[in-house]
mmCIF file of C-alpha atoms in Angstrom:
data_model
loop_
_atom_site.group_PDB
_atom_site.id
_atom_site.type_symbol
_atom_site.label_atom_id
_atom_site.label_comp_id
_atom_site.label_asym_id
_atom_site.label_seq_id
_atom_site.Cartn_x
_atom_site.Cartn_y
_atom_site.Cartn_z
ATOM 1 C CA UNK A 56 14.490 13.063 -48.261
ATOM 2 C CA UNK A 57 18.154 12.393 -49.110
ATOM 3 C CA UNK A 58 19.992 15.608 -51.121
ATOM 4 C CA UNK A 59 22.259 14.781 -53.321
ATOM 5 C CA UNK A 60 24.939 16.177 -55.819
ATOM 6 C CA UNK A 61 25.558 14.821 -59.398
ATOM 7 C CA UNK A 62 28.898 15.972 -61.077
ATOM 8 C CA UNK A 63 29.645 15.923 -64.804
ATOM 9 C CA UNK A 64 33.390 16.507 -64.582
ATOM 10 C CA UNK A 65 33.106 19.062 -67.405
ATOM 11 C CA UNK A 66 36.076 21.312 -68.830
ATOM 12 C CA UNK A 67 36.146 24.479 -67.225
ATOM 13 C CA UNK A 68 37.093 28.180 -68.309
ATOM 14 C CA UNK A 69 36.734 30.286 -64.819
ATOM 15 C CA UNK A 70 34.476 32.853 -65.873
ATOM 16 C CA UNK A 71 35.496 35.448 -63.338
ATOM 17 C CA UNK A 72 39.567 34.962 -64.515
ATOM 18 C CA UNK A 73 39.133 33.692 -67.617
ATOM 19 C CA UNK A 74 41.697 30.475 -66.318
ATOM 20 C CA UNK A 75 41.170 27.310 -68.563
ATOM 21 C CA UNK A 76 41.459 24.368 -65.744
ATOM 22 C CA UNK A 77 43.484 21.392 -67.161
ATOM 23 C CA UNK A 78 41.991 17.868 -67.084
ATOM 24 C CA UNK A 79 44.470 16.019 -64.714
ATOM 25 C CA UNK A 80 43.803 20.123 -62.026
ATOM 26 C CA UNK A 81 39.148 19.194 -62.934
ATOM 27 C CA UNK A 82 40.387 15.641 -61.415
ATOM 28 C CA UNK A 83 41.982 17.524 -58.142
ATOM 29 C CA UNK A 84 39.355 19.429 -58.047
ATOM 30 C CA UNK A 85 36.449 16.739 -57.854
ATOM 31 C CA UNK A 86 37.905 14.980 -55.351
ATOM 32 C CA UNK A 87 37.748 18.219 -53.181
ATOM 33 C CA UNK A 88 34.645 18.410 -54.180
ATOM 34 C CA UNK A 89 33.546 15.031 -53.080
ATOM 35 C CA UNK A 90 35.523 15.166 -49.867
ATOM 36 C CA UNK A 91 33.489 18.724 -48.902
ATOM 37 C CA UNK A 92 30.369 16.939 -49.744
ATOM 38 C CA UNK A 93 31.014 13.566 -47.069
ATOM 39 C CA UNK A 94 31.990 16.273 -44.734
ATOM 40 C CA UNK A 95 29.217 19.007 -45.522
ATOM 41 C CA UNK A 96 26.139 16.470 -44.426
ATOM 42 C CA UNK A 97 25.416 15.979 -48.295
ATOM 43 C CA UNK A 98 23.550 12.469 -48.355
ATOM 44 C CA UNK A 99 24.875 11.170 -52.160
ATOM 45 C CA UNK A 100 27.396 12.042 -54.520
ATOM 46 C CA UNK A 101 26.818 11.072 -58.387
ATOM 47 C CA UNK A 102 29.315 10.636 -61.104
ATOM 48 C CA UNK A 103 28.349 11.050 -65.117
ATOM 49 C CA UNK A 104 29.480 8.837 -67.825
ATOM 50 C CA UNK A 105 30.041 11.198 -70.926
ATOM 51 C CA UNK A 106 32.415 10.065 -74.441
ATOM 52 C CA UNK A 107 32.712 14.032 -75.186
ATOM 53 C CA UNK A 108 35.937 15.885 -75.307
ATOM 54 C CA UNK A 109 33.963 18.423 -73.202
ATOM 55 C CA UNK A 110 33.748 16.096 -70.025
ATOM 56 C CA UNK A 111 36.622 13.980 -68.137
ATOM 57 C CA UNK A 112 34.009 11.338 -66.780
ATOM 58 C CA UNK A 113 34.512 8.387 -68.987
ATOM 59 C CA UNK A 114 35.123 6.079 -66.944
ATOM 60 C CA UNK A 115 33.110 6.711 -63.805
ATOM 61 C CA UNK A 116 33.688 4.012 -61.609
ATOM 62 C CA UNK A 117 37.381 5.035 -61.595
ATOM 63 C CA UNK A 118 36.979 8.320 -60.029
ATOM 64 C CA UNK A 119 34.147 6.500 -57.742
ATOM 65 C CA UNK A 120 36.936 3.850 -56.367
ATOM 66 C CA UNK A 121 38.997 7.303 -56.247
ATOM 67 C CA UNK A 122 36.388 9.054 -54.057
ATOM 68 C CA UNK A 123 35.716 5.841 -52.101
ATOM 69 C CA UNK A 124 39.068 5.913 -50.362
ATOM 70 C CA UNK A 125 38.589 9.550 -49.481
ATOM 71 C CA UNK A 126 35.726 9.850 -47.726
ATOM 72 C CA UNK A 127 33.429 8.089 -44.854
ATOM 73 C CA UNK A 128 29.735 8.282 -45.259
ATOM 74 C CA UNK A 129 28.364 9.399 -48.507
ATOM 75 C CA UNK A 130 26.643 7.475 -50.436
ATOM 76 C CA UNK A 131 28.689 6.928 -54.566
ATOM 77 C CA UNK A 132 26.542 5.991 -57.499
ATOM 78 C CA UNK A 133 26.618 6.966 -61.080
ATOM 79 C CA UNK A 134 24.623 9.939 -62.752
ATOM 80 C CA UNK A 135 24.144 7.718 -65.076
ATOM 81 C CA UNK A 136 26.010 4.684 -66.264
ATOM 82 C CA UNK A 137 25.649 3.791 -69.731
ATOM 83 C CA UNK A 138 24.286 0.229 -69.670
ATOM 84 C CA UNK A 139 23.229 0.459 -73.394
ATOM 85 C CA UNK A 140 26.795 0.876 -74.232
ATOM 86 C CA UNK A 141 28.570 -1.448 -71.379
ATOM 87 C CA UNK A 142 29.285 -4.994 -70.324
ATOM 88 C CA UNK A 143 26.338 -5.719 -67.303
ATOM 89 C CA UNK A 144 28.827 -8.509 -66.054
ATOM 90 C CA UNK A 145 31.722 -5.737 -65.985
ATOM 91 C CA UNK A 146 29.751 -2.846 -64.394
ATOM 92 C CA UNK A 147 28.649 -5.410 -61.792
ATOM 93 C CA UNK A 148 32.264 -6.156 -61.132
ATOM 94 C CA UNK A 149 33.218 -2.513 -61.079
ATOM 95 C CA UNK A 150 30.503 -1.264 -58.299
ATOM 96 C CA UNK A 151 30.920 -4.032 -56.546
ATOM 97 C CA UNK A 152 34.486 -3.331 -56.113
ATOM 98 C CA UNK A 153 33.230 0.459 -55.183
ATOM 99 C CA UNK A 154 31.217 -0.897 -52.769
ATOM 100 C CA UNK A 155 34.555 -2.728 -50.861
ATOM 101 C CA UNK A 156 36.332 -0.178 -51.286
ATOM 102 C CA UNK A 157 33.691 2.325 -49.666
ATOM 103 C CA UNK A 158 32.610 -0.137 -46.897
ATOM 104 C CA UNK A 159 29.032 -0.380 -48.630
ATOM 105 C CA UNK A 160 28.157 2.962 -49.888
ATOM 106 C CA UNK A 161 27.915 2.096 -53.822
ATOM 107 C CA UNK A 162 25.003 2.118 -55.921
ATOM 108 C CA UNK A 163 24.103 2.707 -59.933
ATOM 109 C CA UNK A 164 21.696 4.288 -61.768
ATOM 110 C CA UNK A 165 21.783 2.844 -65.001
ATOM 111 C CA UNK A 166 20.372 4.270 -68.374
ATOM 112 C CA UNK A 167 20.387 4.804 -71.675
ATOM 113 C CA UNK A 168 22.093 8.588 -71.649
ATOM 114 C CA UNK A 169 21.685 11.657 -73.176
ATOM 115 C CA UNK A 170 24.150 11.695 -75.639
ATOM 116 C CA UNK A 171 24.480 8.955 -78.539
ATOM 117 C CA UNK A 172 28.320 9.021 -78.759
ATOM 118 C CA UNK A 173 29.420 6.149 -76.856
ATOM 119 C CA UNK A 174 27.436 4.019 -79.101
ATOM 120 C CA UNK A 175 29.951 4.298 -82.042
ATOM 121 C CA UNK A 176 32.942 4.539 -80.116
ATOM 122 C CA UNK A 177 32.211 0.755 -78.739
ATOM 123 C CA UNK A 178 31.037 -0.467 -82.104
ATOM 124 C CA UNK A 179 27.234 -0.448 -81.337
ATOM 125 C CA UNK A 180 24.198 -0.052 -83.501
ATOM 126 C CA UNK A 181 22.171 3.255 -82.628
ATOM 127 C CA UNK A 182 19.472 0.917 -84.468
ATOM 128 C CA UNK A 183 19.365 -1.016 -81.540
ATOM 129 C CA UNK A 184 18.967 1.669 -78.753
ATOM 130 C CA UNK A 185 15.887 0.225 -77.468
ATOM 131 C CA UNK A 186 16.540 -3.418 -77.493
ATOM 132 C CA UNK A 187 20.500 -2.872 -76.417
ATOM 133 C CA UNK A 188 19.099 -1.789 -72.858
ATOM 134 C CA UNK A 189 16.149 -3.836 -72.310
ATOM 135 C CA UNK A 190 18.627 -6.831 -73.010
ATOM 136 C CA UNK A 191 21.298 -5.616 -71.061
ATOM 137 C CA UNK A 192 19.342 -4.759 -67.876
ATOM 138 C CA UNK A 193 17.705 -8.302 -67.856
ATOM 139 C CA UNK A 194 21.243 -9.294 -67.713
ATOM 140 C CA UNK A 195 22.099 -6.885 -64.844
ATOM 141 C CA UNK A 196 18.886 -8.010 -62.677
ATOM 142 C CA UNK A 197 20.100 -11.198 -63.422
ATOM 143 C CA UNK A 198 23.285 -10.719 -61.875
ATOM 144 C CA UNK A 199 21.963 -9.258 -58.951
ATOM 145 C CA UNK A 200 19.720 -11.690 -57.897
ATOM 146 C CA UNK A 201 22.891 -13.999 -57.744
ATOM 147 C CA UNK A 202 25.911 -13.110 -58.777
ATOM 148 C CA UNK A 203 27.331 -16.431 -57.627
ATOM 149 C CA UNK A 204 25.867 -18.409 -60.091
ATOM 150 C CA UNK A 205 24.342 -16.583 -63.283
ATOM 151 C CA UNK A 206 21.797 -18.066 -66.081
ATOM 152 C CA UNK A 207 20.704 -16.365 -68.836
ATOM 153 C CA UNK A 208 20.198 -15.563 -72.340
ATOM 154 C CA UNK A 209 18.936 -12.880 -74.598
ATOM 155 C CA UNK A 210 20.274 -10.598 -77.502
ATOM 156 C CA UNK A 211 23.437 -8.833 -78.117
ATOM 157 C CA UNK A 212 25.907 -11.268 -76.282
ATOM 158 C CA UNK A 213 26.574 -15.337 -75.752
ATOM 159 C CA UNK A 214 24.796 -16.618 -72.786
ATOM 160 C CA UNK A 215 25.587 -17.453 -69.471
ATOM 161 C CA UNK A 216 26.002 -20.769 -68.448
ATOM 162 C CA UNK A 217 26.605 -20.814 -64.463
ATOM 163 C CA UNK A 218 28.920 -18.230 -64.198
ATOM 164 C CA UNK A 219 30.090 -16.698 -61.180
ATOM 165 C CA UNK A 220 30.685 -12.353 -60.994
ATOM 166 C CA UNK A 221 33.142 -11.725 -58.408
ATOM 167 C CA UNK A 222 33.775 -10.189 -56.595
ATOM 168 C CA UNK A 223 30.686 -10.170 -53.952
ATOM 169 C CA UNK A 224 29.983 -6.204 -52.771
ATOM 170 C CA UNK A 225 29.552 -5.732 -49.158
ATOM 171 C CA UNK A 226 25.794 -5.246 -49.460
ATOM 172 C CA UNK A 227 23.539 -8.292 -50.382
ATOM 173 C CA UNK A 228 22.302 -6.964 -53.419
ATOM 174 C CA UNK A 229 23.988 -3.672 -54.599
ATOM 175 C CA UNK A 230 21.398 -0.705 -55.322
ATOM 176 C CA UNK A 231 20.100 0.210 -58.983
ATOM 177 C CA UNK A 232 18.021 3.083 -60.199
ATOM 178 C CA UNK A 233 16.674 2.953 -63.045
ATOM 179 C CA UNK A 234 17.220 6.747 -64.508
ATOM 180 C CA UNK A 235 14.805 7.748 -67.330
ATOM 181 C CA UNK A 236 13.927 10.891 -69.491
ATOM 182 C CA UNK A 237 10.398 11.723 -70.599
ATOM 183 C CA UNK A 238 9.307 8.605 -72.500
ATOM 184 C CA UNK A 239 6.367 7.085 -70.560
ATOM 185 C CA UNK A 240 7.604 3.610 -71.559
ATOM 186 C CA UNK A 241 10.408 4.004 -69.428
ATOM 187 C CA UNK A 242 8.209 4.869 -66.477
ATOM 188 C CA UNK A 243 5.798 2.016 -67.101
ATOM 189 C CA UNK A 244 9.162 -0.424 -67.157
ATOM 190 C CA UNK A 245 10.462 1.132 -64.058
ATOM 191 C CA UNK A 246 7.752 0.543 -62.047
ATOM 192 C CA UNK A 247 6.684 -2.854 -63.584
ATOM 193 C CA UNK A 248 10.475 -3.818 -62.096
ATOM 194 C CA UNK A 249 10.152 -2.456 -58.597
ATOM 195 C CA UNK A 250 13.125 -0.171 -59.527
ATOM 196 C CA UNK A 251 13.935 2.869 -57.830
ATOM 197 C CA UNK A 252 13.532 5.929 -60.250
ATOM 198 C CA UNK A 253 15.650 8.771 -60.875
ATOM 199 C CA UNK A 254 14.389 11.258 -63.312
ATOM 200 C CA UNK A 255 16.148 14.120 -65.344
ATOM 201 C CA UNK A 256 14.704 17.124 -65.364
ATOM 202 C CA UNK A 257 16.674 18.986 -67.521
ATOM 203 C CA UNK A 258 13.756 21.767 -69.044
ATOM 204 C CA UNK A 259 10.139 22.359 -68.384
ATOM 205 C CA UNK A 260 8.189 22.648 -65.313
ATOM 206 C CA UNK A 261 9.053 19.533 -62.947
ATOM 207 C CA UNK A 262 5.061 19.302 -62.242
ATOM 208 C CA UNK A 263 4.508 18.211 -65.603
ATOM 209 C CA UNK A 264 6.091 15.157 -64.926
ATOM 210 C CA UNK A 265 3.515 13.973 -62.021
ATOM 211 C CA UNK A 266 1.209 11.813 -65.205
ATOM 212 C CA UNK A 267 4.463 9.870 -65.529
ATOM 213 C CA UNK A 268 5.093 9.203 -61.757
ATOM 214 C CA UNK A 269 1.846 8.186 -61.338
ATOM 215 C CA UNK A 270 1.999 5.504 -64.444
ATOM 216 C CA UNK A 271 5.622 4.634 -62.305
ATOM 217 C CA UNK A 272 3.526 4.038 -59.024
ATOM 218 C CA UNK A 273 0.457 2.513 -60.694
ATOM 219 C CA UNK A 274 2.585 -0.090 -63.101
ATOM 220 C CA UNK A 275 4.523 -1.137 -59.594
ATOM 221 C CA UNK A 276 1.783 -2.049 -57.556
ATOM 222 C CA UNK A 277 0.118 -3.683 -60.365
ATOM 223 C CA UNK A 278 3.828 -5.823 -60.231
ATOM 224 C CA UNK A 279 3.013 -6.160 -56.154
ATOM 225 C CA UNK A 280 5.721 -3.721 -55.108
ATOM 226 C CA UNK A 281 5.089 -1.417 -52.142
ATOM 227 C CA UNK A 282 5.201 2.112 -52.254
ATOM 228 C CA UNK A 283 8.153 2.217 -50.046
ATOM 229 C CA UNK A 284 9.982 -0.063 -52.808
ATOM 230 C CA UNK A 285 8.359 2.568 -55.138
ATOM 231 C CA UNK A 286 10.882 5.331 -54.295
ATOM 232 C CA UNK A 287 11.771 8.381 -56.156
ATOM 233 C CA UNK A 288 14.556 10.538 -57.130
ATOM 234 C CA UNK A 289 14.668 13.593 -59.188
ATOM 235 C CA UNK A 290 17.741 14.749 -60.858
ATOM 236 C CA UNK A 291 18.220 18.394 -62.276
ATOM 237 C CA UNK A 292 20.705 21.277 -62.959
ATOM 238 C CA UNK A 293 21.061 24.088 -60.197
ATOM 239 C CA UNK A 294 23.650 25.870 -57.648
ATOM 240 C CA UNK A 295 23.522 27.366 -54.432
ATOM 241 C CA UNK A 296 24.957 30.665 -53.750
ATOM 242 C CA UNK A 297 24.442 33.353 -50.617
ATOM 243 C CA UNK A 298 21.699 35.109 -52.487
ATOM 244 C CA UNK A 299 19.723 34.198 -55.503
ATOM 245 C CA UNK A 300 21.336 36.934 -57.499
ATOM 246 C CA UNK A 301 24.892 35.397 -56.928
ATOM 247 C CA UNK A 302 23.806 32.412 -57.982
ATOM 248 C CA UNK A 303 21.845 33.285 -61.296
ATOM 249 C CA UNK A 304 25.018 35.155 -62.342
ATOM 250 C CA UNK A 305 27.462 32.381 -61.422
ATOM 251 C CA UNK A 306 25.381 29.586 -63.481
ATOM 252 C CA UNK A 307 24.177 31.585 -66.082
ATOM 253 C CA UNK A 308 27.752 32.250 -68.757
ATOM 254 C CA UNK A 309 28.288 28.418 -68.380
ATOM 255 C CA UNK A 310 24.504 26.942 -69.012
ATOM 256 C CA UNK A 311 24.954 29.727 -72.217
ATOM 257 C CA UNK A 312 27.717 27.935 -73.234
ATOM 258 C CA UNK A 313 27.170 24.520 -72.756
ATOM 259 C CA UNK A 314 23.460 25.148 -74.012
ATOM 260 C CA UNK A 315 24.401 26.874 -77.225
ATOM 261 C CA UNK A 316 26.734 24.361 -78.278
ATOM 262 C CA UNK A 317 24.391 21.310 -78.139
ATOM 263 C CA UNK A 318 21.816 23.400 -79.427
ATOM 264 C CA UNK A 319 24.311 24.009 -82.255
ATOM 265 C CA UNK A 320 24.992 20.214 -82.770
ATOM 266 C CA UNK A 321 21.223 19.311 -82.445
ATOM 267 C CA UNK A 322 19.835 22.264 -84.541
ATOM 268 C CA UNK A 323 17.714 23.864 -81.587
ATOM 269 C CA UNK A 324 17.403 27.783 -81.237
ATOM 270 C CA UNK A 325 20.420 29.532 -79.351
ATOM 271 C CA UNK A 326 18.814 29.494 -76.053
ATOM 272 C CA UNK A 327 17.976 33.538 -74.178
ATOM 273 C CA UNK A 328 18.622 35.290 -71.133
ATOM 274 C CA UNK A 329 14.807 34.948 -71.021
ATOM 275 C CA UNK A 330 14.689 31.323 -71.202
ATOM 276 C CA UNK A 331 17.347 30.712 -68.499
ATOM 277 C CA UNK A 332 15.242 33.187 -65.809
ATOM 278 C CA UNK A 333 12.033 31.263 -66.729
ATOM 279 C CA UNK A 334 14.250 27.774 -65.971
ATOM 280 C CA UNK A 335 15.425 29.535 -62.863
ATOM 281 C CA UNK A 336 12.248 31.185 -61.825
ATOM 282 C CA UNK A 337 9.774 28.844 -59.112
ATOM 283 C CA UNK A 338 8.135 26.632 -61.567
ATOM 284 C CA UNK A 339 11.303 26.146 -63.701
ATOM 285 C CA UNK A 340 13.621 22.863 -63.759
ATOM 286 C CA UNK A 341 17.210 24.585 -62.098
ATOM 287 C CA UNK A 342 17.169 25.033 -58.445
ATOM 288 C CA UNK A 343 19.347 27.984 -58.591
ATOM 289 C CA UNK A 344 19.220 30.381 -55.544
ATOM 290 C CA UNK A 345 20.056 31.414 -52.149
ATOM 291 C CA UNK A 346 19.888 27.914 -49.933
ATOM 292 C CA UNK A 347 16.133 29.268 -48.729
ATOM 293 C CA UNK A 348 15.398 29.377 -51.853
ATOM 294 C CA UNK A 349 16.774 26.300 -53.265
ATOM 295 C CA UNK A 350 15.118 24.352 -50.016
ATOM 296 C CA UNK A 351 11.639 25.688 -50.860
ATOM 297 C CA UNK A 352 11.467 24.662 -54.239
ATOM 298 C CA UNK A 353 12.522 21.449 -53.363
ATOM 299 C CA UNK A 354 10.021 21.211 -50.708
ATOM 300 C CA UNK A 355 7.545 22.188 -53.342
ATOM 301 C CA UNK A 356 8.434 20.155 -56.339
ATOM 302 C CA UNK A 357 8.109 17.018 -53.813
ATOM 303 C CA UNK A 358 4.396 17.708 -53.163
ATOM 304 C CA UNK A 359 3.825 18.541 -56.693
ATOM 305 C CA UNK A 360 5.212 14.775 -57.626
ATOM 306 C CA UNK A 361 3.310 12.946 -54.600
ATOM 307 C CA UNK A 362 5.914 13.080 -52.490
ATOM 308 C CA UNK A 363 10.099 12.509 -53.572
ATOM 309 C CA UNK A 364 12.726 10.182 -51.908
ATOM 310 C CA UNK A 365 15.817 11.648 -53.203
ATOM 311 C CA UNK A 366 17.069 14.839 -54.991
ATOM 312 C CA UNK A 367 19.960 15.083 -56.958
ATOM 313 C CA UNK A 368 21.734 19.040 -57.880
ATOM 314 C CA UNK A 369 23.429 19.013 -60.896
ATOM 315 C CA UNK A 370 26.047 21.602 -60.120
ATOM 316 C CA UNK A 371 28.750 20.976 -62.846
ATOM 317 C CA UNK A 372 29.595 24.005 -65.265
ATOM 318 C CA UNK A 373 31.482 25.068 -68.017
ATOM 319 C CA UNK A 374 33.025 28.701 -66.306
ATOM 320 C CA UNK A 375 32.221 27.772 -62.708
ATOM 321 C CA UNK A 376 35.182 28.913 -60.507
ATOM 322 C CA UNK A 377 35.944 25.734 -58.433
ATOM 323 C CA UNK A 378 35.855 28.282 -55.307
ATOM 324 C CA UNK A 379 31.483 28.780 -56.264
ATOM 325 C CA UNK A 380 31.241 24.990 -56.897
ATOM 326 C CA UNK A 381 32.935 24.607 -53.071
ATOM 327 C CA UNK A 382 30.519 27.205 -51.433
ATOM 328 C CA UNK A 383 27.838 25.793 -53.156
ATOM 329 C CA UNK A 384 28.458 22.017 -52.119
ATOM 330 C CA UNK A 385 29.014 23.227 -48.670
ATOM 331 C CA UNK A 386 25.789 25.209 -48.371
ATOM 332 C CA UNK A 387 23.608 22.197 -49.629
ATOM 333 C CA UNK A 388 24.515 20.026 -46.886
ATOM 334 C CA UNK A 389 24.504 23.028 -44.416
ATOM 335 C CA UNK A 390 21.524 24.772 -44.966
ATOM 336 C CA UNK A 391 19.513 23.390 -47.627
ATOM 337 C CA UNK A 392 19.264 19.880 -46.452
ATOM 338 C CA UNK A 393 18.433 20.578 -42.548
ATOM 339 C CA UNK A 394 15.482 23.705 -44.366
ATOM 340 C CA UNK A 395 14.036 20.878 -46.483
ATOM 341 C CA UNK A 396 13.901 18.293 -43.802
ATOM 342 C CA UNK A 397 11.987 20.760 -41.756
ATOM 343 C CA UNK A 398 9.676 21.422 -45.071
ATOM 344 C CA UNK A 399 8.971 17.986 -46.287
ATOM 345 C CA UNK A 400 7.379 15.448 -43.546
ATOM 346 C CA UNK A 401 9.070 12.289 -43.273
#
C-alpha cells in the first residue's frame, strides 16, 4: 500500500504562539514540507486546488513544478484538480510539464471539488456541474490516449480537429484518478472507465463506504478491467504525533476553526468536542494518533473496504505549528508506513 500526504496550503495562526504565518513564509514552508516527505520514505505527495482566501493553492501545478525540482522520488499529483472548472487541454500541458520536470513522477486526480467557488470566478454555470465534468473528462481521456493527435467533440467548448498537446510527459500515458465524494454515480462512472479511485472521507465511518467500492469494482469488470486496474485510494484528514494525546490536541483548535466556519457558510450546526473524538476515535474518518495508532487503523480500514491501494493523510491545518506538521510528515514515512506494510499483505 502506498502512504501518502495531501496538503491544502491553508492560512495558518500557530496555535501554541498565536503567530499568523504570511502567504509567501506557508509557500517556504510547503516546500519543506515536501522535501521531508521525498526524504522521510513517504510514497506520494498531493497538492489541493482551492479559490478561497483561506488557502494559497490556486494554482497547483505551480507549486508541483516547484516541488518537482526539489526532490527525487516521490510521487506529485493533485488533491484534487478542478476539471469542472479548467481547460483539459491546459491541465494536460501543465502535468505533463510536472512530469519532465520530476523525471516521471506526476499524476492527477481530477474532480469536481468541494467547494463551488471557482465556478463563478471562471465564468461557469453551477447549472452545469454535472455535465461540465462528464464533458471535460471525455476530453481529458481523449487526450491521453494520444496527445499527438486529438479528435473530439462534446459540450462546453469548440472541437478538436487533429490537434497536437505538447508537450509529451516522460511516461506514456500520465496517471489519472478519478477522486469522488459519496454519490454512487460517481463510483459507477469510475469503475465503468477503468479509473483509479481516490475517495474523500471527510466524516462518517470509512466502512460505510464498502456498498460504493463494491458498485466501483463490480461496474469495472462489467467494462473488462482487472482488479489490479481496479485500484483504490482513500483520502482523509488526520496527523501523526508521539502519542495519541499530542496529536488530538494539536489537530483539534484548527479542525474547530476551519469546521465552524464552513459550517457557518453552509448553515450546519457548530461542530463539538464530542463530534471531533467520535471522528478521531477507531471507527471515525481522521487518522489522528500516535504512528501505532495511525498504522492500525489504516490496516483496518483496508480490510473493511476489500482491500486499499493507496492512502492519502490530509494533514493541513488552520493553527498547526509548521514544527507538528514536520514531525508528523516525518513519522508517516518512518514508522507508519514500514507498521502498515507489516499489517496489510501485499
Amino acid at each position: 500500500m502506498q502512504i501518502g500526504i495531501d496538503n491544502f496550503v491553508s492560512y495558518v495562526v500557530e496555535y501554541d504562539t498565536g503567530r499568523e504565518i504570511d502567504a509567501r513564509t506557508r509557500i517556504s514552508h510547503l516546500m519543506e514540507e515536501v522535501q521531508l516527505a521525498d526524504a522521510s520514505g513517504v510514497d506520494v505527495f498531493g497538492i489541493g486546488e482551492h479559490h478561497r482566501k483561506e488557502f494559497y493553492d490556486s494554482a497547483p501545478t505551480v507549486l508541483l513544478g516547484a516541488a518537482a525540482a526539489r526532490t527525487e522520488r516521490i510521487t506529485l499529483t493533485s488533491a484534487v484538480s478542478v476539471l469542472s472548472a479548467d481547460d483539459p487541454v491546459r491541465l494536460h500541458q501543465q502535468f505533463a510539464t510536472v512530469d519532465l520536470l520530476s523525471g516521471g513522477r506526476a499524476e492527477m486526480v481530477v474532480g469536481r471539488g468541494s467547494f463551488t467557488e471557482a465556478y463563478p470566478l471562471f465564468g461557469l454555470d453551477i447549472a452545469n456541474y454535472d455535465s461540465l465534468f462528464a464533458s471535460k473528462l471525455d476530453l481529458l481521456l481523449t487526450i491521453l490516449d494520444d496527445p499527438t493527435s486529438v479528435t473530439w467533440a462534446g459540450r462546453h467548448r469548440p472541437p478538436m480537429t487533429g490537434q497536437g498537446v505538447y508537450p509529451l510527459p516522460v511516461q506514456d500515458r500520465l496517471p489519472v484518478w478519478l477522486g469522488v465524494g459519496g454519490s454512487p454515480q460517481s463510483f459507477v462512472r469510475a469503475g465503468s472507465l477503468g479509473l483509479p479511485l481516490m475517495v474523500a472521507i471527510i466524516g462518517g465511518e470509512p466502512r460505510r463506504f464498502r456498498p460504493l467500492i463494491d458498485l466501483y469494482r463490480q461496474a469495472g469488470a462489467r467494462a473488462g478491467y482487472t482488479p489490479e486496474q481496479l485500484r483504490v485510494g482513500i483520502h482523509a484528514p488526520g496527523l501523526v504525533a508521539d502519542t495519541d494525546s499530542a496529536a488530538i490536541d494539536a489537530v483539534y483548535p484548527g479542525w474547530a476553526n476551519m469546521m465552524g466556519t464552513i459550517g457557518r457558510e453552509r448553515g450546519f450546526v457548530t461542530p463539538r468536542k464530542a463530534d471531533f473524538e467520535q471522528m478521531a476515535g477507531p471507527y471515525g474518518a481522521m487518522f489522528v494518533g500516535s504512528p501505532d495508532t495511525v498504522a492500525r487503523k489504516i490496516a483496518s480500514v483496508s480490510e473493511d473496504l476489500g482491500g486499499i491501494d493507496r492512502m492519502t493523510i490530509q494533514m493541513t491545518n488552520t493553527q498547526l505549528p509548521h514544527a507538528s506538521m514536520l514531525h508528523g510528515i516525518e513519522l508517516l514515512g518512518a514508522k507508519v508506513k514500514p507498521i502498515v506494510a507489516e499489517l496489510v499483505p501485499v
